[in-house]
Amino acid sequence: MDIFDLLAEHDYEDLVFIHDGPTGLKGMVAIHDTTLGPALGGCRMYPYAGEHEAVVDVLRLARGMTYKAAAAGLDLGGGKSVILGDPRTDKSGALFRAFGRRLETLGGNYIAAEDVGTSTDDIAYAELETGHVVGRSREHGGSGDPAPFTALGVMQGIRACLGEVYGTPSAEGRTVAIQGLGHVGYHLCNLLHREGARLIVADVDGAAVARAAHELGATPADPDDIIATECDVFAPCALGAVVHDDSIPRLRCSIIAGSANNVLLEDRHGEALAERGILYAPDYIINAGGLINVAGELGGYDEERVRIRVMGIHDSVQRIIALSKRDSVPPHTAADTLAEERISAALSDGRPGTGPAPGRASRLH
Ligand code: NAD
């Protein structure tokens, strides 16, 4: 598809191509929507097969951030950037400084953070040239590792789902199957264990599984079979696209709620879950704790304020379940509605953000 057709399809505000000869920087910044505030999103570095692939990816990711920030109640818009290159071989401090210089010219309309293929060290180089970055380490006055807050948000989302399905939000005595014991998964296991849940865990890293078994009394499972475990909650915390035509018939859970992005291979798989009576907590709602944490750097980081906001993911998930019932739609559709309603409301009463021109109210689809 032609690039302007792609921009028109979801009414993107901006797509900026960035180039710096001396450092070899080639990248793009996509700004989808700034109705609620400046666009915030990570900077991804990836060896894209070509420019078109990079454009499609950065646009898709930027739009996803609009929905995530809006549904999380943040006064932020959606944006993302990509750098074309291999993060293992093509990085340099000079390249990220050049990236920072280009961000500075955008005047704060886009705020970058680390993402797949980039690190806080890379962002620190960009920060030498611009103030429009977040995701600094705690030592440098930043928000630090987002994973504990992502896990806390997932825990709150699980509690909301348990309340809906079993009438009580407590995880005590519930069986939770966790796929992936990385930064988020392990923190989540700790929170669940503290509340008295029975854990069944899988990871391709045997040492992580052994640790969970030893420290938390978790029962190990085969990574290929964890999705078919009989449990109350299946928590995908490793890969995306785990819910698809082949895996849906294997599921033996009542709830799917985890940190992974893009859990549904396609939207129609969310409908299939609803038909099977499995409650799905939409990924970008339940895993917003990390975004809320990093956004907390804007205006001065206050850990307690961030914690309170992340605890609010419980109520967000409850609201989405209610919307889903009201409109007889699956939760992932209700999540989109929640985000769109918030943006439409901001457009109609003229608050807050850097603000696009009036008349964009029906533009998100
Ligand atoms: P991570 O890389 O620290 O952990 C992922 C874990 O999954 C690793 O331990 C890895 O060995 C394991 N894994 C990989 N393939 C597996 C498989 N086939 N079966 C079982 N385990 C497998 O990543 P993370 O930061 O913990 O993030 C986990 C997920 O949550 C990712 O999808 C990420 O995009 C998403 N997420 C993370 C954050 C955050 O704050 N870190 C925020 C939002 C979303």
Short mmCIF file of C-alpha atoms and ligand atoms in Angstrom, two decimals:
data_model
loop_
_atom_site.label_atom_id
_atom_site.label_comp_id
_atom_site.label_asym_id
_atom_site.label_seq_id
_atom_site.Cartn_x
_atom_site.Cartn_y
_atom_site.Cartn_z
CA MET A 1 0.00 0.00 0.00
CA ASP A 2 1.15 3.55 -0.73
CA ILE A 3 2.54 5.35 2.34
CA PHE A 4 -0.07 8.13 2.22
CA ASP A 5 -2.82 5.50 2.03
CA LEU A 6 -1.34 3.88 5.15
CA LEU A 7 -1.35 7.25 6.92
CA ALA A 8 -4.93 7.94 5.83
CA GLU A 9 -6.16 4.49 6.88
CA HIS A 10 -5.89 5.38 10.58
CA ASP A 11 -5.45 9.14 10.23
CA TYR A 12 -1.88 9.42 11.47
CA GLU A 13 -0.67 12.89 12.34
CA ASP A 14 2.95 12.53 11.30
CA LEU A 15 5.56 10.20 9.90
CA VAL A 16 9.07 11.61 10.03
CA PHE A 17 12.02 10.03 8.22
CA ILE A 18 15.32 10.63 9.97
CA HIS A 19 18.73 10.29 8.39
CA ASP A 20 22.23 11.13 9.53
CA GLY A 21 25.03 10.39 7.07
CA PRO A 22 28.07 10.45 9.39
CA THR A 23 26.57 7.95 11.87
CA GLY A 24 24.54 5.89 9.38
CA LEU A 25 21.31 6.62 11.28
CA LYS A 26 18.20 5.67 9.32
CA GLY A 27 14.94 5.76 11.16
CA MET A 28 11.37 6.89 11.40
CA VAL A 29 9.16 8.49 14.00
CA ALA A 30 5.42 7.89 13.73
CA ILE A 31 2.96 10.03 15.65
CA HIS A 32 -0.52 8.63 15.55
CA ASP A 33 -2.59 10.87 17.79
CA THR A 34 -1.81 13.69 20.23
CA THR A 35 -5.36 14.52 21.31
CA LEU A 36 -4.61 13.62 24.92
CA GLY A 37 -1.01 14.83 25.01
CA PRO A 38 2.42 14.32 23.46
CA ALA A 39 3.00 10.95 21.84
CA LEU A 40 5.04 8.58 24.00
CA GLY A 41 6.45 5.28 22.81
CA GLY A 42 9.60 3.23 22.61
CA CYS A 43 12.39 3.38 20.06
CA ARG A 44 12.80 -0.02 18.44
CA MET A 45 16.01 -1.04 16.64
CA TYR A 46 15.57 -3.91 14.23
CA PRO A 47 17.16 -5.16 10.97
CA TYR A 48 14.01 -4.66 8.90
CA ALA A 49 13.99 -6.37 5.51
CA GLY A 50 13.23 -2.99 3.92
CA GLU A 51 11.86 0.50 4.42
CA HIS A 52 8.28 -0.51 3.76
CA GLU A 53 8.39 -3.16 6.51
CA ALA A 54 9.76 -0.52 8.89
CA VAL A 55 7.02 1.98 7.96
CA VAL A 56 4.28 -0.61 8.47
CA ASP A 57 5.73 -1.62 11.85
CA VAL A 58 6.27 1.88 13.21
CA LEU A 59 2.75 2.95 12.19
CA ARG A 60 1.15 -0.15 13.73
CA LEU A 61 3.10 0.27 16.97
CA ALA A 62 2.38 4.02 17.21
CA ARG A 63 -1.37 3.45 16.89
CA GLY A 64 -1.21 0.75 19.56
CA MET A 65 0.35 3.30 21.92
CA THR A 66 -2.55 5.72 21.38
CA TYR A 67 -4.97 3.09 22.64
CA LYS A 68 -2.75 1.95 25.49
CA ALA A 69 -2.13 5.44 26.87
CA ALA A 70 -5.76 6.50 26.47
CA ALA A 71 -7.14 3.40 28.17
CA ALA A 72 -4.61 3.75 31.00
CA GLY A 73 -6.00 7.22 31.72
CA LEU A 74 -2.73 8.95 30.81
CA ASP A 75 -2.72 12.38 29.20
CA LEU A 76 -0.45 11.09 26.47
CA GLY A 77 -0.80 10.28 22.82
CA GLY A 78 0.56 7.43 20.74
CA GLY A 79 3.86 7.35 18.91
CA LYS A 80 6.78 5.10 18.23
CA SER A 81 10.14 5.25 16.51
CA VAL A 82 12.27 2.69 14.73
CA ILE A 83 15.93 2.63 13.80
CA LEU A 84 16.81 0.39 10.88
CA GLY A 85 19.81 -1.72 11.80
CA ASP A 86 21.11 -4.67 13.73
CA PRO A 87 21.25 -3.82 17.44
CA ARG A 88 24.15 -6.27 17.90
CA THR A 89 26.44 -4.64 15.34
CA ASP A 90 25.13 -1.23 14.23
CA LYS A 91 24.89 0.70 17.50
CA SER A 92 27.06 3.62 18.55
CA GLY A 93 26.76 6.47 21.00
CA ALA A 94 27.06 8.90 18.08
CA LEU A 95 24.10 7.24 16.33
CA PHE A 96 21.84 7.68 19.37
CA ARG A 97 23.06 11.26 19.83
CA ALA A 98 22.10 11.95 16.22
CA PHE A 99 18.72 10.34 16.95
CA GLY A 100 18.36 12.64 19.99
CA ARG A 101 19.14 15.72 17.89
CA ARG A 102 16.33 14.82 15.49
CA LEU A 103 13.91 14.22 18.39
CA GLU A 104 14.74 17.68 19.66
CA THR A 105 13.54 19.19 16.37
CA LEU A 106 10.11 17.59 16.97
CA GLY A 107 9.67 19.93 19.91
CA GLY A 108 8.38 17.35 22.37
CA ASN A 109 5.54 16.10 20.19
CA TYR A 110 7.14 12.67 20.52
CA ILE A 111 8.85 11.31 23.64
CA ALA A 112 11.06 8.23 23.23
CA ALA A 113 11.90 5.38 25.60
CA GLU A 114 13.80 2.11 25.27
CA ASP A 115 12.18 -0.77 23.43
CA VAL A 116 13.12 -4.02 21.70
CA GLY A 117 16.73 -3.67 20.51
CA THR A 118 17.50 -0.53 22.52
CA SER A 119 18.57 -0.05 26.13
CA THR A 120 18.60 2.66 28.77
CA ASP A 121 22.28 3.23 27.84
CA ASP A 122 21.28 4.04 24.24
CA ILE A 123 18.55 6.39 25.46
CA ALA A 124 21.09 8.05 27.76
CA TYR A 125 23.10 9.00 24.64
CA ALA A 126 19.97 10.48 23.02
CA GLU A 127 19.35 12.38 26.23
CA LEU A 128 22.63 14.25 25.79
CA GLU A 129 20.88 16.02 22.89
CA THR A 130 17.23 16.22 23.94
CA GLY A 131 14.99 16.31 26.98
CA HIS A 132 12.29 14.39 25.12
CA VAL A 133 13.15 10.92 26.40
CA VAL A 134 12.04 8.84 29.39
CA GLY A 135 13.10 5.53 30.88
CA ARG A 136 16.14 6.64 32.83
CA SER A 137 17.63 4.52 35.58
CA ARG A 138 16.70 5.23 39.21
CA GLU A 139 20.27 6.48 39.84
CA HIS A 140 19.65 9.17 37.24
CA GLY A 141 16.30 10.24 38.67
CA GLY A 142 14.30 8.01 36.36
CA SER A 143 11.67 5.33 36.81
CA GLY A 144 14.03 2.33 36.55
CA ASP A 145 13.01 -1.23 35.68
CA PRO A 146 9.32 -1.21 34.68
CA ALA A 147 8.81 -4.96 35.22
CA PRO A 148 7.75 -4.85 38.90
CA PHE A 149 5.03 -2.33 38.02
CA THR A 150 3.97 -4.29 34.97
CA ALA A 151 3.63 -7.37 37.20
CA LEU A 152 1.68 -5.40 39.82
CA GLY A 153 -0.73 -4.24 37.12
CA VAL A 154 -1.16 -7.78 35.81
CA MET A 155 -1.86 -8.95 39.37
CA GLN A 156 -4.56 -6.29 39.70
CA GLY A 157 -6.06 -7.34 36.38
CA ILE A 158 -6.08 -10.99 37.49
CA ARG A 159 -7.87 -9.99 40.69
CA ALA A 160 -10.54 -8.14 38.70
CA CYS A 161 -11.07 -11.20 36.49
CA LEU A 162 -11.22 -13.54 39.49
CA GLY A 163 -13.83 -11.27 41.05
CA GLU A 164 -15.90 -11.47 37.89
CA VAL A 165 -15.65 -15.24 37.41
CA TYR A 166 -15.56 -16.53 40.99
CA GLY A 167 -17.19 -13.68 42.94
CA THR A 168 -14.02 -12.90 44.93
CA PRO A 169 -10.82 -11.22 43.76
CA SER A 170 -8.58 -13.27 46.03
CA ALA A 171 -6.04 -15.53 44.35
CA GLU A 172 -5.85 -17.74 47.44
CA GLY A 173 -6.27 -21.38 46.47
CA ARG A 174 -6.52 -20.52 42.75
CA THR A 175 -4.34 -22.31 40.22
CA VAL A 176 -2.41 -20.00 37.92
CA ALA A 177 -0.32 -21.28 34.98
CA ILE A 178 2.46 -18.84 34.09
CA GLN A 179 4.18 -19.02 30.71
CA GLY A 180 7.55 -17.25 30.96
CA LEU A 181 9.51 -16.48 34.13
CA GLY A 182 11.43 -13.44 32.94
CA HIS A 183 11.39 -9.93 34.37
CA VAL A 184 7.61 -9.71 34.61
CA GLY A 185 6.70 -13.39 35.00
CA TYR A 186 8.86 -13.93 38.05
CA HIS A 187 7.59 -10.82 39.83
CA LEU A 188 4.05 -11.94 39.07
CA CYS A 189 4.77 -15.40 40.54
CA ASN A 190 5.96 -13.72 43.73
CA LEU A 191 2.80 -11.64 44.03
CA LEU A 192 0.57 -14.64 43.37
CA HIS A 193 2.52 -16.82 45.80
CA ARG A 194 2.18 -14.18 48.52
CA GLU A 195 -1.57 -14.29 48.04
CA GLY A 196 -1.70 -18.07 48.33
CA ALA A 197 -2.12 -19.10 44.68
CA ARG A 198 -0.93 -22.49 43.41
CA LEU A 199 1.60 -21.94 40.64
CA ILE A 200 2.29 -24.03 37.56
CA VAL A 201 5.19 -22.59 35.58
CA ALA A 202 7.04 -23.05 32.31
CA ASP A 203 10.04 -21.41 30.70
CA VAL A 204 12.54 -22.49 28.07
CA ASP A 205 15.17 -21.49 30.64
CA GLY A 206 15.38 -24.46 33.02
CA ALA A 207 17.18 -22.43 35.71
CA ALA A 208 14.26 -19.98 35.97
CA VAL A 209 11.85 -22.90 36.43
CA ALA A 210 14.07 -24.53 39.07
CA ARG A 211 14.22 -21.23 40.98
CA ALA A 212 10.42 -20.86 40.98
CA ALA A 213 10.04 -24.46 42.13
CA HIS A 214 12.60 -24.00 44.91
CA GLU A 215 11.61 -20.51 46.13
CA LEU A 216 7.87 -20.52 45.53
CA GLY A 217 6.92 -24.19 45.48
CA ALA A 218 5.81 -23.89 41.85
CA THR A 219 5.06 -27.00 39.81
CA PRO A 220 7.11 -27.16 36.58
CA ALA A 221 5.37 -27.81 33.27
CA ASP A 222 6.56 -28.43 29.74
CA PRO A 223 6.74 -25.14 27.77
CA ASP A 224 4.80 -26.81 24.93
CA ASP A 225 1.98 -27.85 27.24
CA ILE A 226 1.62 -24.97 29.71
CA ILE A 227 -1.15 -23.45 27.58
CA ALA A 228 -3.17 -26.65 27.95
CA THR A 229 -2.78 -26.82 31.74
CA GLU A 230 -5.96 -27.19 33.74
CA CYS A 231 -6.07 -23.99 35.79
CA ASP A 232 -8.17 -21.01 36.80
CA VAL A 233 -5.89 -18.44 35.15
CA PHE A 234 -3.47 -18.80 32.26
CA ALA A 235 -0.93 -15.95 32.37
CA PRO A 236 1.09 -15.55 29.15
CA CYS A 237 4.26 -13.65 30.13
CA ALA A 238 6.64 -14.67 27.34
CA LEU A 239 5.50 -14.47 23.75
CA GLY A 240 2.72 -12.84 21.79
CA ALA A 241 0.23 -14.57 19.48
CA VAL A 242 -0.26 -17.57 21.79
CA VAL A 243 -4.04 -17.57 21.30
CA HIS A 244 -4.83 -18.90 17.81
CA ASP A 245 -6.89 -21.53 15.98
CA ASP A 246 -4.75 -24.45 17.18
CA SER A 247 -4.29 -23.38 20.80
CA ILE A 248 -7.87 -22.34 21.59
CA PRO A 249 -9.27 -25.91 21.67
CA ARG A 250 -6.43 -26.91 24.04
CA LEU A 251 -7.15 -24.23 26.66
CA ARG A 252 -8.45 -25.47 30.03
CA CYS A 253 -8.63 -22.19 31.93
CA SER A 254 -11.39 -19.74 32.87
CA ILE A 255 -9.31 -16.60 32.50
CA ILE A 256 -6.41 -15.45 30.31
CA ALA A 257 -4.53 -12.57 31.90
CA GLY A 258 -0.81 -11.95 31.47
CA SER A 259 1.81 -9.40 30.47
CA ALA A 260 2.61 -10.49 26.91
CA ASN A 261 1.84 -8.07 24.08
CA ASN A 262 -0.44 -9.09 21.19
CA VAL A 263 -1.69 -12.24 22.92
CA LEU A 264 -4.39 -12.77 20.28
CA LEU A 265 -3.00 -13.78 16.89
CA GLU A 266 -5.99 -12.05 15.31
CA ASP A 267 -8.95 -10.13 16.72
CA ARG A 268 -11.32 -12.95 15.80
CA HIS A 269 -9.51 -15.16 18.34
CA GLY A 270 -10.82 -12.85 21.07
CA GLU A 271 -14.30 -13.62 19.83
CA ALA A 272 -13.52 -17.35 19.89
CA LEU A 273 -12.40 -17.07 23.53
CA ALA A 274 -15.65 -15.35 24.45
CA GLU A 275 -17.61 -18.10 22.69
CA ARG A 276 -15.73 -20.68 24.76
CA GLY A 277 -16.62 -18.74 27.93
CA ILE A 278 -13.01 -17.80 28.69
CA LEU A 279 -12.57 -14.30 30.10
CA TYR A 280 -9.71 -12.47 28.38
CA ALA A 281 -8.11 -9.42 30.01
CA PRO A 282 -6.96 -7.33 27.02
CA ASP A 283 -3.17 -7.21 26.84
CA TYR A 284 -2.64 -3.49 26.50
CA ILE A 285 -4.92 -2.79 29.45
CA ILE A 286 -3.46 -5.30 31.87
CA ASN A 287 0.21 -4.74 30.93
CA ALA A 288 0.08 -0.92 31.11
CA GLY A 289 1.95 -0.78 34.45
CA GLY A 290 5.29 -0.34 32.68
CA LEU A 291 3.98 2.54 30.59
CA ILE A 292 2.40 4.17 33.63
CA ASN A 293 5.75 3.86 35.43
CA VAL A 294 7.80 5.41 32.65
CA ALA A 295 5.23 8.17 32.07
CA GLY A 296 5.64 8.99 35.76
CA GLU A 297 8.99 10.58 34.86
CA LEU A 298 7.19 13.44 33.15
CA GLY A 299 6.73 16.12 35.76
CA GLY A 300 8.94 14.42 38.38
CA TYR A 301 8.94 10.74 39.29
CA ASP A 302 6.93 9.83 42.38
CA GLU A 303 6.89 6.09 43.04
CA GLU A 304 3.85 6.20 45.32
CA ARG A 305 1.80 8.08 42.74
CA VAL A 306 2.79 5.51 40.13
CA ARG A 307 1.84 2.64 42.44
CA ILE A 308 -1.63 4.07 43.06
CA ARG A 309 -2.16 4.54 39.34
CA VAL A 310 -1.00 0.99 38.54
CA MET A 311 -3.36 -0.38 41.22
CA GLY A 312 -6.10 1.31 39.15
CA ILE A 313 -5.65 -1.37 36.47
CA HIS A 314 -8.03 -3.43 38.60
CA ASP A 315 -10.79 -0.89 38.00
CA SER A 316 -9.88 -0.50 34.31
CA VAL A 317 -10.32 -4.23 33.77
CA GLN A 318 -13.62 -4.14 35.69
CA ARG A 319 -14.80 -1.26 33.50
CA ILE A 320 -13.89 -3.18 30.37
CA ILE A 321 -15.76 -6.26 31.55
CA ALA A 322 -18.80 -4.06 32.22
CA LEU A 323 -18.53 -2.41 28.78
CA SER A 324 -18.13 -5.79 27.16
CA LYS A 325 -21.41 -6.93 28.77
CA ARG A 326 -23.18 -3.65 27.99
CA ASP A 327 -22.30 -3.79 24.29
CA SER A 328 -22.29 -7.62 23.97
CA VAL A 329 -18.78 -7.52 22.54
CA PRO A 330 -15.60 -9.35 23.57
CA PRO A 331 -13.33 -7.54 26.06
CA HIS A 332 -10.66 -6.64 23.50
CA THR A 333 -13.29 -4.73 21.51
CA ALA A 334 -14.56 -3.08 24.69
CA ALA A 335 -10.99 -1.97 25.45
CA ASP A 336 -10.77 -0.19 22.11
CA THR A 337 -14.13 1.46 22.80
CA LEU A 338 -12.93 2.70 26.20
CA ALA A 339 -9.85 4.29 24.61
CA GLU A 340 -11.83 5.81 21.74
CA GLU A 341 -14.49 7.20 24.10
CA ARG A 342 -11.82 8.91 26.18
CA ILE A 343 -10.27 10.56 23.12
CA SER A 344 -13.65 11.58 21.72
CA ALA A 345 -14.59 13.12 25.09
CA ALA A 346 -11.32 15.08 25.14
CA LEU A 347 -11.98 16.33 21.61
CA SER A 348 -15.49 17.45 22.43
CA ASP A 349 -14.61 19.35 25.61
CA GLY A 350 -11.30 20.69 24.35
CA ARG A 351 -8.97 19.23 26.98
CA PRO A 352 -5.97 18.41 27.44
CA GLY A 353 -2.88 17.83 25.30
CA THR A 354 -1.12 19.49 22.44
CA GLY A 355 -4.37 19.06 20.57
CA PRO A 356 -5.07 18.39 16.94
CA ALA A 357 -7.48 20.53 14.98
CA PRO A 358 -11.18 20.15 15.84
CA GLY A 359 -13.19 17.80 13.70
CA ARG A 360 -11.07 14.71 14.21
CA ALA A 361 -13.59 13.05 16.52
CA SER A 362 -14.41 10.00 14.42
CA ARG A 363 -10.92 9.38 13.23
CA LEU A 364 -9.57 6.46 15.19
CA HIS A 365 -10.96 3.55 13.17
P1 NAD B 1 11.80 -11.33 29.50
O1 NAD B 1 12.57 -11.47 28.24
O2 NAD B 1 12.50 -10.88 30.75
O3 NAD B 1 11.09 -12.72 29.86
C1 NAD B 1 10.53 -13.58 28.92
C2 NAD B 1 10.71 -14.99 29.45
O4 NAD B 1 9.99 -15.87 28.60
C3 NAD B 1 12.16 -15.46 29.48
O5 NAD B 1 12.46 -16.01 30.75
C4 NAD B 1 12.21 -16.51 28.38
O6 NAD B 1 13.14 -17.55 28.63
C5 NAD B 1 10.78 -17.02 28.40
N1 NAD B 1 10.35 -17.71 27.19
C6 NAD B 1 10.72 -17.45 25.91
N2 NAD B 1 10.11 -18.33 25.08
C7 NAD B 1 9.33 -19.13 25.85
C8 NAD B 1 8.45 -20.20 25.58
N3 NAD B 1 8.25 -20.65 24.34
N4 NAD B 1 7.80 -20.78 26.61
C9 NAD B 1 8.01 -20.36 27.87
N5 NAD B 1 8.84 -19.34 28.20
C10 NAD B 1 9.49 -18.73 27.19
O7 NAD B 1 10.57 -10.37 29.16
P2 NAD B 1 9.67 -9.57 30.18
O8 NAD B 1 10.20 -8.19 30.32
O9 NAD B 1 9.41 -10.39 31.40
O10 NAD B 1 8.33 -9.45 29.33
C11 NAD B 1 7.47 -10.57 29.16
C12 NAD B 1 6.35 -10.21 28.19
O11 NAD B 1 5.62 -9.08 28.69
C13 NAD B 1 6.85 -9.79 26.79
O12 NAD B 1 5.91 -10.23 25.85
C14 NAD B 1 6.86 -8.27 26.87
O13 NAD B 1 6.68 -7.68 25.59
C15 NAD B 1 5.64 -8.01 27.74
N6 NAD B 1 5.70 -6.74 28.47
C16 NAD B 1 6.71 -6.49 29.32
C17 NAD B 1 6.74 -5.29 30.03
C18 NAD B 1 7.85 -4.99 31.00
O14 NAD B 1 7.68 -4.09 31.83
N7 NAD B 1 8.96 -5.69 30.98
C19 NAD B 1 5.71 -4.34 29.84
C20 NAD B 1 4.66 -4.64 28.96
C21 NAD B 1 4.67 -5.85 28.28
#
